[in-house]
Amino acid sequence: METTHEHRTEHTRVVAAPPRVLYGLVADVTVWPALFGPSVHVRHVERSERAESFELWATVNGEVSSWVSRRTLDPDRLRVTFRQEVSRPPIASMGGEWLFRELSGGHTEVVLRHSFSAVDDSPETVARVNAALDRNSPEELAALGRIAECGHAPEDMVLTFTDTVELSGAAADAYAFVARADLWADRLPHVDRVRFGEPAPGVQDLEMDTVTADGARHTTRSVRVCRAPEWIAYKQLLPPKLLLGHSGLWTFTEGPAGAAGATLTSRHTVVIDPHAVEAVLGAGHDLADARTFIREGLGRNSATTMAYAAQYAARTQR
């Protein structure tokens, strides 16, 4: 029987913020896709006050991978432990912990530890896993510091909102419209150009130019995870200047069999950059103004896409 060894890594960062603020950001995994660069999408499997399991999609060595993790949350000891329930090659097993050590002067040492075994334990495989951890872990620690050190409460910087439309056609047809983003330049009035790729089944790379009502042009790039016919999740890789992060989810729900009631829902989660508010919106504007501006702008684009998807579903139904 081939022997595998457990390998350990530790990454740390000192952040000028209280430990409980940092713990709160790590404990709420639902904001990770907007908070952490590598994270793309999270779906809970089970969830309680101090334990949860979820499937996480993230970029690893340039590719989107997914795994199921179980976490234990300990707010008293400021500790979060995790273990992958289902790992993907080249990883055979993976676990670790987040620790938040209070330092003097209002600072916190954040410690992120991993322990893993590889499927074949070859030096090349171990080096590949270590390279991914050495890239993603410092990125995540830096993201925590960037938000916690802004001088604003995270709940003021993070905004999540949803919009829902009822469909007269099938939710599966609305899914087909949103999934075919390669056709959006011809189908949506606010989309001027699309560059589309599908590097793996169910994974899409999407770059597009959108035009706002005042004629301004914006280029965005996203990675999308598609699970037909129920949902499409996306992570914006090039967020606009006002945002530190942006993730979203399209959800398609069929009505009762043989009856109306199908719906399409759009959800956005963003992390606002407080330092960019006045540069984008003008002097005297604050986070509250930014929240309104983002809610209206993103909501408007989503509403347009949902309206056209609903029309497409209705035509297909007929």
PDB file of C-alpha atoms in Angstrom:
ATOM      1  CA  MET A   1       0.000   0.000   0.000  1.00  0.00           C
ATOM      2  CA  GLU A   2       1.342   3.417  -0.996  1.00  0.00           C
ATOM      3  CA  THR A   3       2.110   5.663   1.951  1.00  0.00           C
ATOM      4  CA  THR A   4       1.026   9.287   1.898  1.00  0.00           C
ATOM      5  CA  HIS A   5       2.293  11.952   4.243  1.00  0.00           C
ATOM      6  CA  GLU A   6       0.588  14.908   5.823  1.00  0.00           C
ATOM      7  CA  HIS A   7       2.009  18.254   4.784  1.00  0.00           C
ATOM      8  CA  ARG A   8       1.468  21.471   6.736  1.00  0.00           C
ATOM      9  CA  THR A   9       1.553  25.142   5.870  1.00  0.00           C
ATOM     10  CA  GLU A  10       1.036  28.308   7.918  1.00  0.00           C
ATOM     11  CA  HIS A  11       0.445  31.834   6.683  1.00  0.00           C
ATOM     12  CA  THR A  12       0.065  34.868   8.952  1.00  0.00           C
ATOM     13  CA  ARG A  13      -0.677  38.563   8.725  1.00  0.00           C
ATOM     14  CA  VAL A  14      -0.906  41.309  11.344  1.00  0.00           C
ATOM     15  CA  VAL A  15      -3.972  43.483  10.772  1.00  0.00           C
ATOM     16  CA  ALA A  16      -4.791  46.796  12.437  1.00  0.00           C
ATOM     17  CA  ALA A  17      -8.287  45.749  13.489  1.00  0.00           C
ATOM     18  CA  PRO A  18      -9.957  43.967  16.418  1.00  0.00           C
ATOM     19  CA  PRO A  19      -9.991  40.156  16.299  1.00  0.00           C
ATOM     20  CA  ARG A  20     -13.780  39.886  16.413  1.00  0.00           C
ATOM     21  CA  VAL A  21     -14.155  41.997  13.277  1.00  0.00           C
ATOM     22  CA  LEU A  22     -11.790  39.680  11.418  1.00  0.00           C
ATOM     23  CA  TYR A  23     -13.389  36.564  12.865  1.00  0.00           C
ATOM     24  CA  GLY A  24     -16.791  37.779  11.664  1.00  0.00           C
ATOM     25  CA  LEU A  25     -15.565  38.173   8.090  1.00  0.00           C
ATOM     26  CA  VAL A  26     -14.155  34.646   8.031  1.00  0.00           C
ATOM     27  CA  ALA A  27     -17.151  33.103   9.810  1.00  0.00           C
ATOM     28  CA  ASP A  28     -19.650  34.399   7.209  1.00  0.00           C
ATOM     29  CA  VAL A  29     -18.757  32.223   4.252  1.00  0.00           C
ATOM     30  CA  THR A  30     -21.635  33.621   2.167  1.00  0.00           C
ATOM     31  CA  VAL A  31     -19.643  36.815   1.474  1.00  0.00           C
ATOM     32  CA  TRP A  32     -16.428  35.007   0.513  1.00  0.00           C
ATOM     33  CA  PRO A  33     -16.958  35.221  -3.271  1.00  0.00           C
ATOM     34  CA  ALA A  34     -17.109  39.023  -2.996  1.00  0.00           C
ATOM     35  CA  LEU A  35     -14.437  39.183  -0.301  1.00  0.00           C
ATOM     36  CA  PHE A  36     -11.741  36.730  -1.399  1.00  0.00           C
ATOM     37  CA  GLY A  37     -10.237  36.791  -4.876  1.00  0.00           C
ATOM     38  CA  PRO A  38     -10.018  32.992  -5.364  1.00  0.00           C
ATOM     39  CA  SER A  39     -13.597  32.239  -4.187  1.00  0.00           C
ATOM     40  CA  VAL A  40     -16.259  32.067  -6.899  1.00  0.00           C
ATOM     41  CA  HIS A  41     -19.393  30.608  -5.299  1.00  0.00           C
ATOM     42  CA  VAL A  42     -20.626  28.977  -2.083  1.00  0.00           C
ATOM     43  CA  ARG A  43     -23.694  26.780  -1.563  1.00  0.00           C
ATOM     44  CA  HIS A  44     -24.582  25.524   1.903  1.00  0.00           C
ATOM     45  CA  VAL A  45     -25.386  21.848   2.404  1.00  0.00           C
ATOM     46  CA  GLU A  46     -26.063  22.070   6.146  1.00  0.00           C
ATOM     47  CA  ARG A  47     -25.946  25.020   8.515  1.00  0.00           C
ATOM     48  CA  SER A  48     -26.323  25.592  12.261  1.00  0.00           C
ATOM     49  CA  GLU A  49     -25.071  28.231  14.687  1.00  0.00           C
ATOM     50  CA  ARG A  50     -21.627  26.660  15.175  1.00  0.00           C
ATOM     51  CA  ALA A  51     -21.260  24.081  12.414  1.00  0.00           C
ATOM     52  CA  GLU A  52     -21.838  24.010   8.679  1.00  0.00           C
ATOM     53  CA  SER A  53     -20.987  22.175   5.498  1.00  0.00           C
ATOM     54  CA  PHE A  54     -20.897  23.803   2.081  1.00  0.00           C
ATOM     55  CA  GLU A  55     -19.651  23.353  -1.452  1.00  0.00           C
ATOM     56  CA  LEU A  56     -17.111  25.943  -2.499  1.00  0.00           C
ATOM     57  CA  TRP A  57     -16.012  26.782  -6.029  1.00  0.00           C
ATOM     58  CA  ALA A  58     -12.669  28.594  -6.255  1.00  0.00           C
ATOM     59  CA  THR A  59      -9.825  29.204  -8.671  1.00  0.00           C
ATOM     60  CA  VAL A  60      -6.865  26.936  -7.956  1.00  0.00           C
ATOM     61  CA  ASN A  61      -3.752  27.185 -10.134  1.00  0.00           C
ATOM     62  CA  GLY A  62      -5.750  29.068 -12.756  1.00  0.00           C
ATOM     63  CA  GLU A  63      -8.679  26.625 -12.933  1.00  0.00           C
ATOM     64  CA  VAL A  64     -12.062  26.546 -11.206  1.00  0.00           C
ATOM     65  CA  SER A  65     -12.293  23.636  -8.795  1.00  0.00           C
ATOM     66  CA  SER A  66     -14.892  22.697  -6.187  1.00  0.00           C
ATOM     67  CA  TRP A  67     -15.007  20.724  -2.954  1.00  0.00           C
ATOM     68  CA  VAL A  68     -17.278  20.160   0.029  1.00  0.00           C
ATOM     69  CA  SER A  69     -16.015  21.411   3.393  1.00  0.00           C
ATOM     70  CA  ARG A  70     -17.246  21.136   6.963  1.00  0.00           C
ATOM     71  CA  ARG A  71     -16.455  23.930   9.423  1.00  0.00           C
ATOM     72  CA  THR A  72     -16.739  24.378  13.163  1.00  0.00           C
ATOM     73  CA  LEU A  73     -17.174  27.942  14.404  1.00  0.00           C
ATOM     74  CA  ASP A  74     -15.890  28.901  17.849  1.00  0.00           C
ATOM     75  CA  PRO A  75     -16.584  32.613  18.505  1.00  0.00           C
ATOM     76  CA  ASP A  76     -15.499  32.285  22.142  1.00  0.00           C
ATOM     77  CA  ARG A  77     -11.984  31.160  21.240  1.00  0.00           C
ATOM     78  CA  LEU A  78     -11.953  33.084  17.945  1.00  0.00           C
ATOM     79  CA  ARG A  79     -11.217  29.926  15.990  1.00  0.00           C
ATOM     80  CA  VAL A  80     -12.619  28.395  12.819  1.00  0.00           C
ATOM     81  CA  THR A  81     -11.620  24.841  11.912  1.00  0.00           C
ATOM     82  CA  PHE A  82     -12.326  23.231   8.554  1.00  0.00           C
ATOM     83  CA  ARG A  83     -12.007  19.871   6.837  1.00  0.00           C
ATOM     84  CA  GLN A  84     -12.817  18.964   3.262  1.00  0.00           C
ATOM     85  CA  GLU A  85     -15.438  16.206   3.237  1.00  0.00           C
ATOM     86  CA  VAL A  86     -14.988  15.613  -0.475  1.00  0.00           C
ATOM     87  CA  SER A  87     -11.610  16.573  -1.956  1.00  0.00           C
ATOM     88  CA  ARG A  88     -10.612  16.723  -5.603  1.00  0.00           C
ATOM     89  CA  PRO A  89      -7.349  15.402  -7.070  1.00  0.00           C
ATOM     90  CA  PRO A  90      -4.506  16.130  -6.674  1.00  0.00           C
ATOM     91  CA  ILE A  91      -5.631  16.562  -3.044  1.00  0.00           C
ATOM     92  CA  ALA A  92      -6.508  13.432  -1.082  1.00  0.00           C
ATOM     93  CA  SER A  93      -7.425  15.263   2.146  1.00  0.00           C
ATOM     94  CA  MET A  94      -7.318  18.852   3.354  1.00  0.00           C
ATOM     95  CA  GLY A  95      -8.048  20.575   6.646  1.00  0.00           C
ATOM     96  CA  GLY A  96      -6.920  23.486   8.725  1.00  0.00           C
ATOM     97  CA  GLU A  97      -7.908  26.395  10.931  1.00  0.00           C
ATOM     98  CA  TRP A  98      -8.197  30.156  11.216  1.00  0.00           C
ATOM     99  CA  LEU A  99      -6.924  31.745  14.442  1.00  0.00           C
ATOM    100  CA  PHE A 100      -7.225  35.374  15.554  1.00  0.00           C
ATOM    101  CA  ARG A 101      -4.704  36.450  18.219  1.00  0.00           C
ATOM    102  CA  GLU A 102      -5.241  39.805  19.864  1.00  0.00           C
ATOM    103  CA  LEU A 103      -2.125  41.988  19.957  1.00  0.00           C
ATOM    104  CA  SER A 104      -1.454  45.318  21.600  1.00  0.00           C
ATOM    105  CA  GLY A 105      -2.500  48.588  20.011  1.00  0.00           C
ATOM    106  CA  GLY A 106      -5.706  47.241  18.509  1.00  0.00           C
ATOM    107  CA  HIS A 107      -3.905  44.819  16.202  1.00  0.00           C
ATOM    108  CA  THR A 108      -4.615  41.156  15.463  1.00  0.00           C
ATOM    109  CA  GLU A 109      -2.420  38.366  14.184  1.00  0.00           C
ATOM    110  CA  VAL A 110      -4.459  36.267  11.752  1.00  0.00           C
ATOM    111  CA  VAL A 111      -3.148  32.731  11.329  1.00  0.00           C
ATOM    112  CA  LEU A 112      -4.294  30.452   8.496  1.00  0.00           C
ATOM    113  CA  ARG A 113      -3.083  26.850   8.737  1.00  0.00           C
ATOM    114  CA  HIS A 114      -3.531  23.996   6.276  1.00  0.00           C
ATOM    115  CA  SER A 115      -2.702  20.315   6.512  1.00  0.00           C
ATOM    116  CA  PHE A 116      -3.084  18.115   3.452  1.00  0.00           C
ATOM    117  CA  SER A 117      -2.167  14.830   1.836  1.00  0.00           C
ATOM    118  CA  ALA A 118      -1.774  14.410  -1.915  1.00  0.00           C
ATOM    119  CA  VAL A 119      -3.095  11.593  -4.082  1.00  0.00           C
ATOM    120  CA  ASP A 120       0.346  10.289  -5.062  1.00  0.00           C
ATOM    121  CA  ASP A 121       2.652  12.224  -2.699  1.00  0.00           C
ATOM    122  CA  SER A 122       5.124  12.872  -5.495  1.00  0.00           C
ATOM    123  CA  PRO A 123       7.311  15.977  -5.093  1.00  0.00           C
ATOM    124  CA  GLU A 124       5.668  17.494  -8.158  1.00  0.00           C
ATOM    125  CA  THR A 125       2.132  17.025  -6.790  1.00  0.00           C
ATOM    126  CA  VAL A 126       3.024  18.309  -3.332  1.00  0.00           C
ATOM    127  CA  ALA A 127       4.742  21.326  -4.881  1.00  0.00           C
ATOM    128  CA  ARG A 128       1.628  22.050  -6.954  1.00  0.00           C
ATOM    129  CA  VAL A 129      -0.626  22.031  -3.881  1.00  0.00           C
ATOM    130  CA  ASN A 130       1.829  24.126  -1.881  1.00  0.00           C
ATOM    131  CA  ALA A 131       2.020  26.633  -4.737  1.00  0.00           C
ATOM    132  CA  ALA A 132      -1.760  27.046  -4.690  1.00  0.00           C
ATOM    133  CA  LEU A 133      -1.805  27.531  -0.903  1.00  0.00           C
ATOM    134  CA  ASP A 134       1.131  29.948  -1.033  1.00  0.00           C
ATOM    135  CA  ARG A 135      -0.734  32.027  -3.605  1.00  0.00           C
ATOM    136  CA  ASN A 136      -4.320  31.906  -2.321  1.00  0.00           C
ATOM    137  CA  SER A 137      -3.682  32.143   1.438  1.00  0.00           C
ATOM    138  CA  PRO A 138      -1.754  35.443   1.351  1.00  0.00           C
ATOM    139  CA  GLU A 139      -4.392  36.829  -1.030  1.00  0.00           C
ATOM    140  CA  GLU A 140      -7.145  35.962   1.451  1.00  0.00           C
ATOM    141  CA  LEU A 141      -5.221  37.430   4.386  1.00  0.00           C
ATOM    142  CA  ALA A 142      -4.554  40.604   2.418  1.00  0.00           C
ATOM    143  CA  ALA A 143      -8.260  40.893   1.546  1.00  0.00           C
ATOM    144  CA  LEU A 144      -9.168  40.641   5.232  1.00  0.00           C
ATOM    145  CA  GLY A 145      -6.712  43.408   6.075  1.00  0.00           C
ATOM    146  CA  ARG A 146      -7.876  45.603   3.211  1.00  0.00           C
ATOM    147  CA  ILE A 147     -11.475  45.548   4.443  1.00  0.00           C
ATOM    148  CA  ALA A 148     -10.897  45.514   8.211  1.00  0.00           C
ATOM    149  CA  GLU A 149      -8.444  48.423   8.059  1.00  0.00           C
ATOM    150  CA  CYS A 150     -10.732  50.723   6.041  1.00  0.00           C
ATOM    151  CA  GLY A 151     -12.052  52.369   9.183  1.00  0.00           C
ATOM    152  CA  HIS A 152     -15.652  51.394   8.471  1.00  0.00           C
ATOM    153  CA  ALA A 153     -17.767  48.559   9.848  1.00  0.00           C
ATOM    154  CA  PRO A 154     -17.821  45.622   7.402  1.00  0.00           C
ATOM    155  CA  GLU A 155     -21.625  45.577   7.489  1.00  0.00           C
ATOM    156  CA  ASP A 156     -21.586  49.096   6.001  1.00  0.00           C
ATOM    157  CA  MET A 157     -19.240  48.005   3.202  1.00  0.00           C
ATOM    158  CA  VAL A 158     -20.965  44.723   2.291  1.00  0.00           C
ATOM    159  CA  LEU A 159     -24.267  44.919   0.417  1.00  0.00           C
ATOM    160  CA  THR A 160     -26.455  41.983  -0.655  1.00  0.00           C
ATOM    161  CA  PHE A 161     -29.741  42.386  -2.484  1.00  0.00           C
ATOM    162  CA  THR A 162     -32.101  40.335  -4.661  1.00  0.00           C
ATOM    163  CA  ASP A 163     -34.673  40.971  -7.367  1.00  0.00           C
ATOM    164  CA  THR A 164     -37.253  38.449  -8.578  1.00  0.00           C
ATOM    165  CA  VAL A 165     -39.549  38.294 -11.604  1.00  0.00           C
ATOM    166  CA  GLU A 166     -42.376  35.887 -12.315  1.00  0.00           C
ATOM    167  CA  LEU A 167     -42.210  33.958 -15.570  1.00  0.00           C
ATOM    168  CA  SER A 168     -45.093  33.085 -17.856  1.00  0.00           C
ATOM    169  CA  GLY A 169     -42.831  30.532 -19.519  1.00  0.00           C
ATOM    170  CA  ALA A 170     -40.603  27.771 -18.166  1.00  0.00           C
ATOM    171  CA  ALA A 171     -37.722  28.551 -15.823  1.00  0.00           C
ATOM    172  CA  ALA A 172     -35.539  26.209 -17.894  1.00  0.00           C
ATOM    173  CA  ASP A 173     -35.992  28.463 -20.928  1.00  0.00           C
ATOM    174  CA  ALA A 174     -35.033  31.541 -18.896  1.00  0.00           C
ATOM    175  CA  TYR A 175     -31.961  29.575 -17.772  1.00  0.00           C
ATOM    176  CA  ALA A 176     -31.085  28.905 -21.419  1.00  0.00           C
ATOM    177  CA  PHE A 177     -31.236  32.638 -22.174  1.00  0.00           C
ATOM    178  CA  VAL A 178     -28.926  33.605 -19.296  1.00  0.00           C
ATOM    179  CA  ALA A 179     -26.551  30.687 -19.945  1.00  0.00           C
ATOM    180  CA  ARG A 180     -26.016  31.753 -23.576  1.00  0.00           C
ATOM    181  CA  ALA A 181     -24.150  34.911 -22.642  1.00  0.00           C
ATOM    182  CA  ASP A 182     -22.219  34.570 -25.887  1.00  0.00           C
ATOM    183  CA  LEU A 183     -25.385  35.913 -27.596  1.00  0.00           C
ATOM    184  CA  TRP A 184     -25.983  38.833 -25.236  1.00  0.00           C
ATOM    185  CA  ALA A 185     -24.548  41.501 -27.570  1.00  0.00           C
ATOM    186  CA  ASP A 186     -27.388  40.676 -29.980  1.00  0.00           C
ATOM    187  CA  ARG A 187     -30.031  40.095 -27.313  1.00  0.00           C
ATOM    188  CA  LEU A 188     -29.504  42.769 -24.626  1.00  0.00           C
ATOM    189  CA  PRO A 189     -29.534  46.532 -25.322  1.00  0.00           C
ATOM    190  CA  HIS A 190     -26.966  47.414 -22.652  1.00  0.00           C
ATOM    191  CA  VAL A 191     -24.379  44.850 -23.877  1.00  0.00           C
ATOM    192  CA  ASP A 192     -22.192  46.057 -26.736  1.00  0.00           C
ATOM    193  CA  ARG A 193     -19.464  43.405 -26.962  1.00  0.00           C
ATOM    194  CA  VAL A 194     -18.937  39.889 -25.630  1.00  0.00           C
ATOM    195  CA  ARG A 195     -15.894  37.634 -25.489  1.00  0.00           C
ATOM    196  CA  PHE A 196     -16.919  34.177 -24.291  1.00  0.00           C
ATOM    197  CA  GLY A 197     -15.141  30.928 -23.476  1.00  0.00           C
ATOM    198  CA  GLU A 198     -15.951  27.633 -21.774  1.00  0.00           C
ATOM    199  CA  PRO A 199     -12.678  26.169 -20.445  1.00  0.00           C
ATOM    200  CA  ALA A 200     -14.486  23.277 -18.728  1.00  0.00           C
ATOM    201  CA  PRO A 201     -18.031  21.893 -18.721  1.00  0.00           C
ATOM    202  CA  GLY A 202     -20.213  24.198 -16.660  1.00  0.00           C
ATOM    203  CA  VAL A 203     -17.480  26.855 -16.311  1.00  0.00           C
ATOM    204  CA  GLN A 204     -17.569  30.019 -18.411  1.00  0.00           C
ATOM    205  CA  ASP A 205     -15.242  32.977 -18.911  1.00  0.00           C
ATOM    206  CA  LEU A 206     -17.180  36.096 -19.860  1.00  0.00           C
ATOM    207  CA  GLU A 207     -15.844  39.501 -20.837  1.00  0.00           C
ATOM    208  CA  MET A 208     -18.272  42.162 -22.016  1.00  0.00           C
ATOM    209  CA  ASP A 209     -18.667  45.863 -22.645  1.00  0.00           C
ATOM    210  CA  THR A 210     -21.833  47.388 -21.225  1.00  0.00           C
ATOM    211  CA  VAL A 211     -23.220  50.857 -21.899  1.00  0.00           C
ATOM    212  CA  THR A 212     -25.048  52.804 -19.186  1.00  0.00           C
ATOM    213  CA  ALA A 213     -28.008  55.127 -19.699  1.00  0.00           C
ATOM    214  CA  ASP A 214     -25.671  58.169 -19.870  1.00  0.00           C
ATOM    215  CA  GLY A 215     -23.569  56.539 -22.588  1.00  0.00           C
ATOM    216  CA  ALA A 216     -20.625  55.513 -20.400  1.00  0.00           C
ATOM    217  CA  ARG A 217     -18.936  52.261 -21.396  1.00  0.00           C
ATOM    218  CA  HIS A 218     -17.685  49.699 -18.881  1.00  0.00           C
ATOM    219  CA  THR A 219     -15.686  46.534 -19.461  1.00  0.00           C
ATOM    220  CA  THR A 220     -16.269  43.661 -17.046  1.00  0.00           C
ATOM    221  CA  ARG A 221     -14.822  40.175 -16.848  1.00  0.00           C
ATOM    222  CA  SER A 222     -16.379  37.333 -14.900  1.00  0.00           C
ATOM    223  CA  VAL A 223     -16.040  33.631 -14.303  1.00  0.00           C
ATOM    224  CA  ARG A 224     -19.355  31.766 -14.177  1.00  0.00           C
ATOM    225  CA  VAL A 225     -20.370  28.364 -12.807  1.00  0.00           C
ATOM    226  CA  CYS A 226     -23.496  26.939 -14.451  1.00  0.00           C
ATOM    227  CA  ARG A 227     -25.659  24.139 -13.058  1.00  0.00           C
ATOM    228  CA  ALA A 228     -28.525  23.571 -15.475  1.00  0.00           C
ATOM    229  CA  PRO A 229     -31.345  24.231 -15.097  1.00  0.00           C
ATOM    230  CA  GLU A 230     -31.306  25.633 -11.545  1.00  0.00           C
ATOM    231  CA  TRP A 231     -28.638  28.314 -11.128  1.00  0.00           C
ATOM    232  CA  ILE A 232     -25.746  30.291 -12.600  1.00  0.00           C
ATOM    233  CA  ALA A 233     -23.207  31.843 -10.217  1.00  0.00           C
ATOM    234  CA  TYR A 234     -20.608  34.396 -11.226  1.00  0.00           C
ATOM    235  CA  LYS A 235     -17.622  36.229  -9.813  1.00  0.00           C
ATOM    236  CA  GLN A 236     -16.526  39.545 -11.292  1.00  0.00           C
ATOM    237  CA  LEU A 237     -12.773  39.425 -11.851  1.00  0.00           C
ATOM    238  CA  LEU A 238     -12.398  43.099 -12.800  1.00  0.00           C
ATOM    239  CA  PRO A 239     -14.764  45.013 -10.507  1.00  0.00           C
ATOM    240  CA  PRO A 240     -15.295  48.741 -11.153  1.00  0.00           C
ATOM    241  CA  LYS A 241     -13.378  51.314  -9.134  1.00  0.00           C
ATOM    242  CA  LEU A 242     -16.139  51.669  -6.533  1.00  0.00           C
ATOM    243  CA  LEU A 243     -16.046  47.963  -5.582  1.00  0.00           C
ATOM    244  CA  LEU A 244     -13.477  45.749  -3.937  1.00  0.00           C
ATOM    245  CA  GLY A 245     -15.469  42.660  -4.942  1.00  0.00           C
ATOM    246  CA  HIS A 246     -18.686  41.572  -6.645  1.00  0.00           C
ATOM    247  CA  SER A 247     -20.368  38.171  -6.924  1.00  0.00           C
ATOM    248  CA  GLY A 248     -23.833  37.166  -8.048  1.00  0.00           C
ATOM    249  CA  LEU A 249     -26.290  34.341  -8.544  1.00  0.00           C
ATOM    250  CA  TRP A 250     -29.101  33.692 -11.002  1.00  0.00           C
ATOM    251  CA  THR A 251     -31.667  31.224  -9.658  1.00  0.00           C
ATOM    252  CA  PHE A 252     -34.354  29.601 -11.821  1.00  0.00           C
ATOM    253  CA  THR A 253     -37.312  28.007 -10.044  1.00  0.00           C
ATOM    254  CA  GLU A 254     -40.096  26.108 -11.773  1.00  0.00           C
ATOM    255  CA  GLY A 255     -43.661  26.453 -10.536  1.00  0.00           C
ATOM    256  CA  PRO A 256     -45.836  23.508  -9.475  1.00  0.00           C
ATOM    257  CA  ALA A 257     -46.186  20.874 -12.182  1.00  0.00           C
ATOM    258  CA  GLY A 258     -48.624  21.993 -14.829  1.00  0.00           C
ATOM    259  CA  ALA A 259     -49.168  25.415 -13.266  1.00  0.00           C
ATOM    260  CA  ALA A 260     -47.786  28.921 -13.420  1.00  0.00           C
ATOM    261  CA  GLY A 261     -45.440  30.301 -10.803  1.00  0.00           C
ATOM    262  CA  ALA A 262     -41.961  29.927 -12.293  1.00  0.00           C
ATOM    263  CA  THR A 263     -39.533  32.627 -11.124  1.00  0.00           C
ATOM    264  CA  LEU A 264     -36.136  34.074 -11.963  1.00  0.00           C
ATOM    265  CA  THR A 265     -34.125  35.658  -9.149  1.00  0.00           C
ATOM    266  CA  SER A 266     -30.966  37.745  -9.336  1.00  0.00           C
ATOM    267  CA  ARG A 267     -28.775  38.172  -6.245  1.00  0.00           C
ATOM    268  CA  HIS A 268     -25.781  40.492  -5.924  1.00  0.00           C
ATOM    269  CA  THR A 269     -23.190  40.694  -3.149  1.00  0.00           C
ATOM    270  CA  VAL A 270     -20.673  43.537  -3.280  1.00  0.00           C
ATOM    271  CA  VAL A 271     -17.910  44.945  -1.083  1.00  0.00           C
ATOM    272  CA  ILE A 272     -17.696  48.713  -1.447  1.00  0.00           C
ATOM    273  CA  ASP A 273     -14.353  50.532  -1.394  1.00  0.00           C
ATOM    274  CA  PRO A 274     -14.860  53.526   0.953  1.00  0.00           C
ATOM    275  CA  HIS A 275     -11.740  55.231  -0.384  1.00  0.00           C
ATOM    276  CA  ALA A 276     -13.197  55.343  -3.905  1.00  0.00           C
ATOM    277  CA  VAL A 277     -16.616  56.800  -3.038  1.00  0.00           C
ATOM    278  CA  GLU A 278     -15.798  60.492  -3.508  1.00  0.00           C
ATOM    279  CA  ALA A 279     -13.609  59.801  -6.531  1.00  0.00           C
ATOM    280  CA  VAL A 280     -16.511  58.081  -8.275  1.00  0.00           C
ATOM    281  CA  LEU A 281     -19.560  59.899  -6.914  1.00  0.00           C
ATOM    282  CA  GLY A 282     -18.077  63.299  -6.073  1.00  0.00           C
ATOM    283  CA  ALA A 283     -17.110  65.213  -2.947  1.00  0.00           C
ATOM    284  CA  GLY A 284     -19.431  64.948   0.014  1.00  0.00           C
ATOM    285  CA  HIS A 285     -20.810  61.512  -0.845  1.00  0.00           C
ATOM    286  CA  ASP A 286     -20.549  58.664   1.652  1.00  0.00           C
ATOM    287  CA  LEU A 287     -21.079  54.911   1.922  1.00  0.00           C
ATOM    288  CA  ALA A 288     -24.843  55.301   2.188  1.00  0.00           C
ATOM    289  CA  ASP A 289     -24.845  57.124  -1.160  1.00  0.00           C
ATOM    290  CA  ALA A 290     -22.623  54.440  -2.648  1.00  0.00           C
ATOM    291  CA  ARG A 291     -24.994  51.705  -1.482  1.00  0.00           C
ATOM    292  CA  THR A 292     -27.910  53.467  -3.179  1.00  0.00           C
ATOM    293  CA  PHE A 293     -25.914  54.073  -6.359  1.00  0.00           C
ATOM    294  CA  ILE A 294     -24.797  50.429  -6.588  1.00  0.00           C
ATOM    295  CA  ARG A 295     -28.240  49.068  -5.747  1.00  0.00           C
ATOM    296  CA  GLU A 296     -29.833  51.122  -8.493  1.00  0.00           C
ATOM    297  CA  GLY A 297     -27.146  50.510 -11.124  1.00  0.00           C
ATOM    298  CA  LEU A 298     -26.690  46.773 -10.705  1.00  0.00           C
ATOM    299  CA  GLY A 299     -30.393  46.287 -10.123  1.00  0.00           C
ATOM    300  CA  ARG A 300     -31.198  48.131 -13.351  1.00  0.00           C
ATOM    301  CA  ASN A 301     -28.927  45.911 -15.455  1.00  0.00           C
ATOM    302  CA  SER A 302     -30.254  42.766 -13.802  1.00  0.00           C
ATOM    303  CA  ALA A 303     -33.839  43.896 -14.324  1.00  0.00           C
ATOM    304  CA  THR A 304     -33.161  44.397 -18.030  1.00  0.00           C
ATOM    305  CA  THR A 305     -31.609  40.946 -18.389  1.00  0.00           C
ATOM    306  CA  MET A 306     -34.437  39.316 -16.433  1.00  0.00           C
ATOM    307  CA  ALA A 307     -37.077  41.081 -18.539  1.00  0.00           C
ATOM    308  CA  TYR A 308     -35.517  39.823 -21.774  1.00  0.00           C
ATOM    309  CA  ALA A 309     -35.082  36.332 -20.318  1.00  0.00           C
ATOM    310  CA  ALA A 310     -38.753  36.341 -19.297  1.00  0.00           C
ATOM    311  CA  GLN A 311     -39.780  37.415 -22.801  1.00  0.00           C
ATOM    312  CA  TYR A 312     -37.637  34.669 -24.320  1.00  0.00           C
ATOM    313  CA  ALA A 313     -39.201  32.067 -22.003  1.00  0.00           C
ATOM    314  CA  ALA A 314     -42.690  33.279 -22.876  1.00  0.00           C
ATOM    315  CA  ARG A 315     -42.009  33.109 -26.631  1.00  0.00           C
ATOM    316  CA  THR A 316     -40.503  29.651 -26.285  1.00  0.00           C
ATOM    317  CA  GLN A 317     -43.524  28.480 -24.291  1.00  0.00           C
ATOM    318  CA  ARG A 318     -45.862  29.624 -27.058  1.00  0.00           C
TER     319      ARG A 318
END
